[in-house]
Amino acid sequence: MTDSEVVRIENLSKVYGKGHTAVTALRGAQLAVDRGELVAVLGPSGSGKTTLLTAIAGIVEPSAGRVVISGTVLYDDGWRIRDLRRFRREHLGFIFQSHNLVSFLTALENVVLALDINGVRGPRAAAIGRELLDYLDVGERAQHLPEQLSGGEQQRVAIARALANSPAVILADEPTAALDTERGKSVMALFRRVAREKGSAVLCVTHDHRMTEGFDRIFRVKDGQVSSVLGGDPQVEDAREEGRISAADRST
Amino acid sequence: MNLAIRDIKYSLGRFLLTSVGVGLLLTIVLSMSGIYRGLITEALVLIRGVKADLWVVQRDTRGPFAEPSRLPEDVRYRIAIVPGVAEASPFVLYTIQRERQGKALRMTVVGYDVATGAGGPSRILVGRGLGQKHFEMVADEKLGLALGERIPLGLHEYTVVGFTRGMVGSGGDPVGFFSLADAQEIQFVKDNWAVRNARERARAAYERALPTQPTLPQTLAREFADNPDLHQVNAILVQLDPLADPARVAAAIERWGHFTVFTSAQESDLMLMGNVDRARRQLGLFRGLLVIIATVIIALIVYTMTLDKLKAIALLKLIGAPNRAVVGLILQQSLALGLIAYAIAVTLGELTFDKWPRLVLVEAQDRLLLLAVVVVVCALASVLGVRRALRVEAGAALTG
């Protein structure tokens, strides 16, 4: 692992179930992401994207292989659930398609929650929270509940929460799928900004082909294997995988 | 950051409404304790109020409270000369239900010797005690009579001259105090209609039966006695000399063979072991059932509240919250629900228990016991929610 690498996946495999009902979700996946890098993981449904994401997130233990984040090997012998939780709150940030803000907390409290869980409390946590909301241009909505915010504003608050503990890696699961093109591009621009200015690696799992521009690198997951996309048009490739382009289209 | 309080504030209306519901349930639980305590107090209030050292009743009965007992009134003079007896006073006790202003007037009649005062009201709240041997009564305020009101009972009217508070019979009926003679008259003297009827019945029987029954005139002589034997009482109350041994005096009285003697403590035990004991067990059963019902209801409410938050709980786990944060959220809400409901129950009880038909006597220890029960019940009730919450996987926040 080089000094600049924050995520390294080595020969990662995951098999769900046993015997003839076993399903292989990942087979020997390899991947590396550098600090401050914005990468996309594309792939059709059922390709193993979510399994890859949950393995990196410390949620699903792989059957074989290694997950190394910021030099720490996850799932090492003796690791327990609470160790993984501590690792997540200290090193990872999460962004979701459905924003996943806590409905009974204000925008500011949603951000402060992540800090609180990590032991940062009181005025300091509030100050960090306000600073992050201002940074993401939703400072004036700090005291509003999620239901009082637009989809784009909710996603900005979710990004602020993900950034709260200055994580080495931000994992984003379909972050633009619930947004229109304009808002989606705005969120992508924010990711680029966060990656450049905060130095966090941002790993977006998506099959939203509208948003593939601007990533530093794109990985493709197919049949549980990860490959770096070198040339070609990943949008067309993935669209073919999902059968969205008809044979007639291809012939033309 | 206290998530429990923030969640409660977010759905305050629903939470308070739920608390009111549980509070009403706890009010009933609290009232069961109060009714039980009130039952005992009411059952013993007359025995304690009379302050007799010994109760002399008809032989082999458990009178006068647990069962009827009848004695000739004049035995008071025989008992009064037993060594160690300072005073012996007759006592009459029964329940009547008459009509007053179109409504039932139900009262426990106590007749006592106005001269000795034994068995009479121990404290007059308003007005005065009986000042003459006839046609006056002292009523408990719960009878709802007015001072100076004249109450027709039997052949006479009785003027209310004073009020007592909290004086009730073992059945919870408010007491009316009368002179011994008046109490005997109210119970035994026939009204004019009954006298005429008795004469007719006797005359008809005499005409039919005289030829074959030579002893009939003697029998009918008793029938013609329109007011047969007024001089019956239910007990003789005995006050002892200061140094007298109650057991020895009781043994001396029982040697006559016509009487059974109880101390006040024994009378109290007889009362508690009889009707009150069944009621006590019934109330205890209800109380136990209500606590179980409250536990189940609180458990279901907490479980439902937890289900509403499963996504938030999954998110908390995903972003690294320890289990204690999740458990704390559920347990604190459960306790908040229980404590608010408890406060509602206690407040509601304070405001309404004195308006219940029968005495509801809630003491500090009952409130403390209920508080302890509420805390335990809430802790138990939250187990279901906590188990559900701990089964939620962090990945659920990602996968929905």
XYZ file of C-alpha atoms in Angstrom:
652
model
C 0.000 0.000 0.000
C 1.493 3.331 -1.026
C 1.445 6.403 1.179
C -1.237 8.047 -0.921
C -3.558 5.024 -0.884
C -6.439 5.119 1.593
C -8.430 2.144 0.308
C -6.960 -1.108 -0.888
C -8.971 -4.196 -1.740
C -6.983 -7.391 -2.324
C -8.452 -10.576 -3.791
C -11.763 -9.917 -2.133
C -14.355 -12.690 -2.356
C -17.750 -13.030 -0.826
C -19.980 -16.067 -1.018
C -23.485 -15.946 0.469
C -25.007 -19.251 1.572
C -23.577 -22.755 1.351
C -23.648 -25.772 -0.929
C -25.846 -25.679 -3.978
C -27.596 -22.501 -2.764
C -24.305 -20.587 -2.506
C -24.152 -17.300 -4.427
C -20.826 -15.705 -5.225
C -21.119 -11.920 -5.049
C -17.426 -11.020 -5.316
C -14.582 -13.065 -6.780
C -11.030 -11.861 -6.301
C -11.906 -8.167 -6.503
C -8.969 -5.723 -6.569
C -9.215 -1.985 -6.124
C -7.161 0.906 -4.788
C -8.176 4.496 -4.161
C -5.872 7.411 -3.331
C -6.403 10.239 -0.907
C -8.450 13.081 -2.412
C -9.539 10.895 -5.309
C -13.094 10.795 -6.628
C -13.899 7.381 -8.037
C -17.015 5.746 -9.370
C -17.951 2.102 -9.102
C -20.372 1.257 -11.887
C -22.188 -1.916 -12.577
C -25.594 -3.341 -13.294
C -27.915 -4.589 -10.579
C -26.671 -7.791 -8.969
C -23.099 -7.274 -10.129
C -21.735 -7.090 -6.568
C -21.478 -3.297 -6.136
C -23.374 -3.197 -2.855
C -21.440 -6.148 -1.458
C -18.209 -4.348 -2.334
C -19.464 -1.194 -0.628
C -20.618 -3.016 2.523
C -17.316 -4.894 2.714
C -15.408 -1.605 2.574
C -17.853 -0.148 5.104
C -17.050 -2.828 7.650
C -20.541 -4.293 7.537
C -20.208 -7.530 5.564
C -17.177 -9.649 6.329
C -15.648 -11.051 3.121
C -15.144 -14.781 2.671
C -11.571 -14.201 1.554
C -9.189 -11.365 0.765
C -8.290 -8.172 2.569
C -9.791 -4.728 3.037
C -7.199 -2.133 4.038
C -8.304 1.392 4.896
C -5.814 4.045 6.007
C -3.335 1.263 6.681
C -5.714 -0.695 8.931
C -6.728 -4.179 7.928
C -10.441 -4.647 8.608
C -11.853 -7.963 9.805
C -8.498 -8.961 11.193
C -8.510 -11.741 13.743
C -10.068 -10.569 16.977
C -12.044 -7.728 15.400
C -15.521 -7.478 16.821
C -18.614 -5.599 15.763
C -17.867 -2.778 18.148
C -14.343 -2.444 16.712
C -15.849 -2.112 13.250
C -18.322 0.485 14.525
C -15.543 2.492 16.111
C -13.572 2.271 12.885
C -16.557 3.469 10.881
C -17.222 6.489 13.077
C -13.552 7.509 13.019
C -12.584 6.816 9.418
C -15.657 6.587 7.208
C -18.436 8.855 6.076
C -21.653 7.701 4.427
C -23.974 9.259 1.882
C -27.105 7.573 0.634
C -29.549 7.742 -2.208
C -32.398 8.521 0.188
C -30.270 10.944 2.257
C -31.076 8.986 5.431
C -31.288 11.982 7.703
C -32.747 11.331 11.136
C -36.257 12.704 10.813
C -36.561 14.045 14.360
C -33.281 15.987 14.288
C -32.679 19.370 12.661
C -30.104 19.750 9.889
C -27.518 20.952 12.401
C -28.337 18.160 14.854
C -27.944 15.563 12.097
C -24.398 16.789 11.543
C -23.674 17.120 15.267
C -24.970 13.554 15.794
C -21.996 12.121 13.881
C -19.622 14.228 15.981
C -21.416 13.314 19.210
C -21.077 9.604 18.454
C -17.361 10.183 17.934
C -17.023 11.942 21.293
C -17.036 15.558 20.058
C -19.756 17.378 21.973
C -21.029 20.747 23.127
C -20.184 24.115 21.539
C -17.269 22.661 19.600
C -19.508 20.147 17.858
C -22.085 22.846 17.122
C -19.396 25.093 15.676
C -18.074 22.333 13.402
C -21.615 21.512 12.333
C -22.419 25.122 11.445
C -19.144 25.485 9.601
C -19.861 22.403 7.493
C -23.414 23.491 6.708
C -22.116 26.907 5.664
C -19.438 25.209 3.564
C -22.179 23.297 1.756
C -24.418 26.385 1.431
C -27.200 25.145 3.716
C -26.192 27.115 6.806
C -29.400 29.109 6.791
C -31.391 25.873 7.001
C -29.555 24.636 10.100
C -32.601 24.643 12.366
C -34.954 23.027 9.876
C -36.118 19.436 10.081
C -35.384 17.153 7.096
C -39.036 17.209 6.047
C -38.729 20.998 5.654
C -35.760 20.707 3.262
C -35.695 20.047 -0.479
C -34.062 16.852 -1.807
C -30.922 18.766 -2.789
C -30.692 20.443 0.598
C -31.124 17.118 2.362
C -28.292 15.656 0.312
C -26.060 18.584 1.245
C -26.842 18.053 4.919
C -26.038 14.348 4.453
C -22.694 15.293 2.898
C -22.015 17.643 5.796
C -22.728 14.785 8.203
C -20.419 12.471 6.249
C -17.660 15.077 6.498
C -18.203 15.769 10.201
C -15.393 13.569 11.505
C -12.993 14.373 8.634
C -13.104 10.798 7.353
C -10.397 9.303 5.195
C -13.043 7.753 2.946
C -16.559 8.786 2.045
C -18.731 5.981 0.730
C -21.634 7.181 -1.358
C -24.385 4.803 -2.382
C -26.319 6.052 -5.419
C -26.019 9.635 -4.175
C -27.626 11.239 -7.214
C -30.262 8.665 -8.105
C -33.053 10.527 -6.314
C -32.107 13.926 -7.764
C -32.850 15.535 -11.101
C -29.939 16.086 -13.485
C -29.317 19.653 -12.385
C -29.221 18.823 -8.661
C -27.268 15.624 -9.363
C -24.549 17.578 -11.158
C -24.475 20.056 -8.333
C -23.910 17.232 -5.839
C -21.159 15.755 -8.037
C -19.486 19.144 -8.099
C -19.649 19.149 -4.317
C -17.992 15.731 -4.181
C -15.185 16.971 -6.379
C -14.791 19.984 -4.135
C -14.799 17.859 -0.984
C -12.242 15.459 -2.432
C -9.917 18.286 -3.491
C -10.304 20.547 -0.470
C -10.832 18.086 2.397
C -8.578 15.368 1.062
C -11.105 12.589 1.622
C -11.340 9.836 -0.966
C -14.900 9.685 -2.301
C -16.079 6.328 -3.597
C -19.426 6.509 -5.361
C -21.335 3.359 -6.135
C -23.790 4.204 -8.849
C -25.458 3.181 -12.030
C -26.515 6.742 -12.758
C -24.806 7.170 -16.126
C -25.677 10.859 -16.273
C -23.057 11.525 -13.624
C -19.974 9.706 -14.888
C -18.191 12.868 -15.930
C -15.640 14.320 -13.593
C -14.583 11.167 -11.774
C -10.864 10.682 -11.482
C -11.299 7.011 -12.128
C -14.125 4.645 -12.900
C -14.271 1.033 -11.827
C -16.665 -1.431 -13.258
C -18.054 -4.416 -11.377
C -19.110 -7.346 -13.440
C -19.876 -10.832 -12.165
C -18.190 -10.017 -8.877
C -14.964 -8.833 -10.442
C -13.732 -5.251 -10.446
C -11.940 -3.788 -13.410
C -10.683 -0.323 -14.068
C -12.330 1.167 -17.129
C -9.669 2.046 -19.652
C -11.144 3.670 -22.713
C -14.531 2.883 -24.217
C -17.687 4.429 -23.031
C -18.718 2.997 -19.685
C -22.244 4.306 -20.087
C -22.764 2.263 -23.224
C -21.083 -0.784 -21.715
C -23.275 -0.729 -18.638
C -26.381 0.031 -20.587
C -25.710 -3.060 -22.643
C -25.274 -5.086 -19.473
C -28.673 -4.034 -18.295
C -30.229 -4.653 -21.679
C -31.425 -1.115 -21.971
C -30.156 -0.733 -25.549
C -32.147 -2.802 -27.935
C -30.642 -4.964 -30.630
C -32.001 -2.512 -33.178
C -30.112 0.334 -31.560
C -26.922 -1.671 -31.575
C -27.270 -2.534 -35.261
C -27.547 1.147 -36.143
C -27.101 14.598 22.403
C -30.223 13.099 23.914
C -31.993 11.383 21.033
C -34.885 10.195 23.210
C -35.933 13.725 24.157
C -35.568 14.982 20.583
C -37.695 12.151 19.241
C -40.330 12.847 21.903
C -40.351 16.551 21.011
C -40.733 15.636 17.340
C -43.893 13.615 18.003
C -44.961 15.345 21.201
C -48.719 15.164 20.636
C -48.719 11.450 20.008
C -46.373 10.808 22.907
C -48.466 12.832 25.358
C -51.680 11.212 24.200
C -50.104 7.795 24.736
C -48.886 8.911 28.166
C -52.394 10.037 29.107
C -53.726 6.605 28.114
C -51.127 4.787 30.198
C -51.670 7.350 32.968
C -55.359 6.510 33.134
C -54.472 2.848 33.403
C -52.037 3.602 36.233
C -54.745 5.681 37.938
C -56.834 2.536 38.119
C -53.854 0.573 39.480
C -53.333 3.277 42.119
C -57.034 3.363 42.925
C -56.975 -0.384 43.612
C -54.435 0.230 46.386
C -56.546 3.119 47.636
C -59.792 1.172 47.527
C -58.188 -1.692 49.436
C -56.823 0.642 52.092
C -60.129 2.501 52.170
C -62.003 -0.752 52.576
C -59.977 -1.662 55.655
C -60.271 1.829 57.086
C -64.026 1.906 56.562
C -64.411 -1.587 57.984
C -62.569 -0.642 61.151
C -63.645 2.960 61.594
C -66.605 2.124 63.815
C -64.705 -0.422 65.883
C -61.878 2.058 66.385
C -64.263 4.960 66.971
C -66.192 3.154 69.686
C -63.034 2.510 71.719
C -64.572 -0.328 73.747
C -62.210 -2.611 75.628
C -64.512 -5.619 75.260
C -67.455 -6.477 73.041
C -70.032 -8.784 74.616
C -72.216 -10.477 72.010
C -74.695 -13.328 71.709
C -73.088 -16.676 72.467
C -71.362 -18.436 69.552
C -71.841 -15.537 67.182
C -69.191 -13.293 65.660
C -71.310 -10.178 66.069
C -72.162 -7.467 65.825
C -70.235 -6.608 62.615
C -69.445 -9.964 61.034
C -72.878 -11.467 61.763
C -76.093 -10.573 63.642
C -76.074 -10.845 67.406
C -78.991 -10.225 69.765
C -78.889 -9.747 73.523
C -81.421 -8.509 76.047
C -80.604 -4.930 76.871
C -80.768 -5.447 80.614
C -77.732 -7.758 80.694
C -75.725 -4.532 80.770
C -76.486 -4.346 84.507
C -75.210 -7.870 85.147
C -72.046 -7.187 83.186
C -71.513 -3.863 84.910
C -71.012 -5.562 88.272
C -68.309 -7.958 87.050
C -65.070 -7.027 88.806
C -62.838 -4.943 86.534
C -65.713 -3.508 84.458
C -65.875 0.284 84.690
C -68.875 0.699 82.449
C -71.173 -1.463 80.306
C -73.182 0.206 77.607
C -75.661 -1.210 75.060
C -74.993 -0.903 71.357
C -77.277 -1.342 68.362
C -76.121 -1.575 64.761
C -78.034 -2.269 61.537
C -78.490 -0.938 58.041
C -81.633 0.638 56.622
C -82.579 1.898 53.186
C -85.426 4.399 53.013
C -86.649 6.787 50.382
C -85.870 10.481 50.649
C -86.846 13.008 47.990
C -87.310 10.194 45.490
C -83.857 8.733 46.106
C -82.634 5.874 48.250
C -81.285 6.947 51.623
C -79.052 4.141 52.846
C -77.457 4.392 56.234
C -75.895 2.375 59.001
C -77.923 3.051 62.127
C -75.954 3.129 65.372
C -77.906 3.281 68.588
C -76.054 4.048 71.815
C -76.693 5.056 75.369
C -76.723 8.837 75.307
C -76.069 8.919 79.050
C -72.728 7.082 78.855
C -71.887 8.209 75.326
C -70.147 4.867 74.631
C -70.554 3.893 70.990
C -71.557 7.419 69.979
C -69.757 9.792 67.622
C -66.209 10.470 68.781
C -66.010 13.849 67.024
C -68.684 16.246 65.842
C -67.685 18.166 62.705
C -70.582 20.625 62.625
C -73.470 21.181 65.050
C -73.684 19.199 68.283
C -74.120 15.681 69.623
C -77.426 14.211 70.761
C -78.850 16.406 73.503
C -81.932 14.367 74.363
C -83.060 10.747 74.361
C -85.491 11.053 71.472
C -86.052 12.392 67.971
C -82.544 13.620 67.245
C -79.822 12.200 65.098
C -76.196 12.931 64.240
C -75.505 12.137 60.595
C -72.324 11.585 58.666
C -71.860 14.324 56.095
C -71.864 11.744 53.276
C -75.561 11.120 53.891
C -76.128 14.489 52.266
C -78.610 15.707 54.894
C -78.983 19.307 56.001
C -78.497 20.571 59.532
C -81.931 20.891 61.118
C -83.560 18.665 58.485
C -86.274 16.354 59.805
C -85.994 12.796 58.538
C -89.075 10.548 58.816
C -88.127 7.029 59.925
C -90.887 4.686 61.034
C -93.481 6.470 63.167
C -91.385 9.533 63.972
C -89.253 12.244 62.504
C -85.693 12.795 63.608
C -83.933 16.151 63.478
C -80.352 16.303 62.256
C -78.416 18.144 64.973
C -74.827 17.478 63.966
C -72.476 15.983 61.405
C -69.550 13.603 61.552
C -66.933 12.953 58.873
C -65.719 9.584 57.641
C -68.012 7.506 59.838
C -69.260 4.559 57.795
C -70.378 1.012 58.429
C -68.420 -1.981 57.196
C -70.397 -1.877 53.938
C -69.385 1.720 53.333
C -72.798 3.178 54.191
C -72.598 6.462 56.134
C -73.588 6.249 59.784
C -76.558 7.885 61.471
C -76.221 8.024 65.270
C -79.405 7.731 67.324
C -80.224 7.217 70.962
C -80.557 3.554 71.882
C -84.342 3.794 72.292
C -84.802 5.543 68.956
C -82.620 3.021 67.168
C -84.660 0.186 68.646
C -87.910 1.866 67.642
C -86.787 2.514 64.086
C -85.936 -1.139 63.757
C -88.778 -2.869 65.572
C -91.820 -0.632 65.934
C -94.465 -1.397 63.359
C -96.123 1.432 61.552
C -99.921 1.791 61.628
C -100.481 -0.191 58.462
C -98.369 -3.085 59.780
C -100.200 -3.046 63.125
C -103.606 -3.234 61.449
C -102.397 -6.033 59.210
C -101.008 -8.018 62.156
C -104.338 -7.709 64.007
C -106.288 -8.990 61.023
C -103.968 -11.944 60.524
C -104.179 -12.832 64.202
C -107.967 -12.572 64.289
C -108.345 -14.814 61.228
C -105.971 -17.386 62.612
C -107.762 -17.365 65.968
C -111.150 -17.974 64.401
C -109.878 -20.902 62.344
C -107.720 -22.618 64.921
C -109.282 -22.060 68.353
C -111.426 -25.227 68.480
C -108.435 -27.539 68.125
C -105.652 -25.532 69.836
C -106.184 -24.743 73.502
C -102.806 -22.993 73.861
C -103.510 -20.568 71.060
C -104.564 -17.630 73.235
C -101.084 -17.453 74.774
C -99.474 -17.514 71.346
C -101.739 -14.850 70.007
C -101.172 -12.699 73.029
C -97.673 -12.216 71.731
C -98.994 -11.469 68.255
C -101.293 -8.787 69.677
C -98.395 -7.117 71.317
C -98.031 -4.546 68.582
C -94.565 -3.536 69.664
C -93.150 -6.828 70.879
C -89.690 -6.702 72.372
C -87.930 -3.402 71.910
C -85.285 -4.130 74.461
C -82.907 -6.077 72.281
C -79.400 -4.884 71.518
C -76.599 -6.222 69.316
C -73.738 -5.919 71.767
C -72.743 -4.593 75.145
C -69.687 -2.357 75.062
C -67.429 -2.759 78.066
C -64.957 -0.212 79.357
C -62.494 -1.708 81.830
C -60.932 -0.277 84.936
C -57.391 0.885 84.185
C -55.717 -2.040 85.934
C -58.190 -4.749 84.949
C -57.007 -7.793 83.002
C -59.159 -8.054 79.844
C -58.751 -11.848 79.656
C -59.918 -12.378 83.212
C -62.898 -10.055 82.815
C -63.833 -11.749 79.531
C -63.606 -15.172 81.177
C -65.808 -13.999 84.046
C -68.484 -12.732 81.641
C -68.354 -15.873 79.490
C -68.954 -18.035 82.583
C -72.638 -17.116 82.350
C -72.797 -19.174 79.219
C -74.992 -16.803 77.260
C -72.303 -14.543 75.933
C -69.186 -14.487 73.833
C -66.636 -11.773 74.516
C -64.168 -10.232 72.086
C -61.532 -7.603 72.557
C -61.462 -4.727 70.041
C -58.453 -6.324 68.370
C -60.381 -9.568 67.976
C -63.379 -7.690 66.569
C -61.061 -6.045 64.056
C -59.590 -9.425 63.091
C -63.069 -10.911 62.676
C -63.962 -8.057 60.369
C -60.781 -8.334 58.292
C -60.980 -12.125 58.019
C -64.574 -12.027 56.824
C -65.884 -9.883 54.007
C -62.840 -7.663 53.845
C -60.496 -10.556 53.229
C -62.384 -11.625 50.104
C -62.534 -8.076 48.844
C -58.839 -7.685 49.594
C -57.971 -10.759 47.544
C -60.255 -9.615 44.746
C -58.621 -6.197 44.671
C -55.159 -7.755 44.829
C -56.054 -9.929 41.852
C -57.309 -6.920 39.906
C -54.216 -4.968 40.800
C -51.950 -7.776 39.628
C -53.886 -8.146 36.387
C -53.772 -4.417 35.753
C -50.015 -4.329 36.283
C -49.639 -7.162 33.764
C -51.946 -5.372 31.322
C -50.013 -2.123 31.813
C -46.745 -3.987 31.151
C -48.091 -5.505 27.943
C -49.497 -2.169 26.754
C -46.304 -0.252 27.524
C -44.270 -3.017 25.862
C -46.398 -2.792 22.719
C -46.181 1.009 22.679
C -42.406 0.949 23.131
C -42.102 -1.767 20.496
C -44.183 0.265 18.040
C -42.140 3.368 18.806
C -39.012 1.309 18.105
C -40.408 0.039 14.795
C -40.956 3.661 13.758
C -37.258 4.294 14.289
C -35.701 1.197 12.745
C -34.217 3.140 9.858
C -32.752 5.743 12.193
C -31.378 2.943 14.379
C -29.755 1.268 11.361
C -28.222 4.614 10.425
C -26.942 5.115 13.971
C -25.252 1.739 13.812
C -23.819 2.440 10.370
C -22.236 5.707 11.406
C -20.732 3.920 14.385
C -23.054 4.508 17.334
C -22.453 1.958 20.095
C -25.294 -0.335 21.187
C -25.644 1.556 24.458
C -26.745 4.636 22.492
C -29.509 2.616 20.826
C -30.527 0.881 24.071
C -30.461 4.231 25.867
C -32.766 5.767 23.275
C -35.403 3.068 23.776
C -35.041 2.720 27.547
C -35.172 6.476 28.140
C -38.307 6.813 26.048
C -39.911 3.909 27.854
C -39.062 5.429 31.237
C -40.223 8.873 30.109
C -43.524 7.358 29.037
C -43.898 5.559 32.365
C -42.906 8.522 34.521
C -45.171 10.991 32.713
C -48.005 8.464 32.960
C -47.193 8.022 36.656
C -47.340 11.786 37.228
C -50.687 11.907 35.434
C -51.988 9.014 37.549
C -50.918 10.586 40.852
C -52.293 14.018 39.888
C -55.565 12.590 38.634
C -55.876 10.541 41.808
C -55.253 13.582 44.018
C -57.920 15.512 42.157
C -60.615 12.859 41.956
C -60.257 10.119 44.582
C -62.171 12.065 47.232
C -65.118 12.258 44.837
C -65.356 8.487 44.347
C -68.411 6.851 45.933
C -66.357 4.946 48.488
C -63.249 5.895 50.391
C -60.064 5.699 48.299
C -57.155 6.104 50.678
C -53.808 6.395 48.915
C -50.769 6.783 51.131
C -47.201 7.803 50.332
C -46.056 4.186 50.396
C -48.661 3.273 47.758
C -47.339 6.017 45.476
C -43.742 4.920 46.033
C -44.660 1.305 45.366
C -46.408 2.283 42.135
C -43.370 4.341 41.119
C -41.124 1.317 41.659
C -43.566 -0.878 39.725
C -43.656 1.644 36.858
C -39.858 1.755 36.626
C -39.603 -2.046 36.626
C -42.505 -2.405 34.181
C -40.950 0.147 31.790
C -37.591 -1.584 31.962
C -39.242 -4.940 31.246
C -41.449 -3.459 28.549
C -38.481 -1.973 26.729
C -36.811 -5.396 26.467
C -38.963 -6.253 23.463
C -38.052 -3.011 21.693
C -34.381 -3.304 22.605
C -34.219 -6.865 21.247
C -35.768 -5.701 17.984
C -33.426 -2.727 17.760
C -30.337 -4.838 18.400
C -31.352 -7.168 15.569
C -31.291 -4.287 13.092
C -28.159 -4.461 10.977
C -26.136 -1.434 10.022
C -26.349 -2.533 6.395
C -30.106 -1.895 6.466
C -29.336 1.823 6.252
C -27.545 1.187 2.959
C -29.873 -1.327 1.451
C -33.078 0.200 2.830
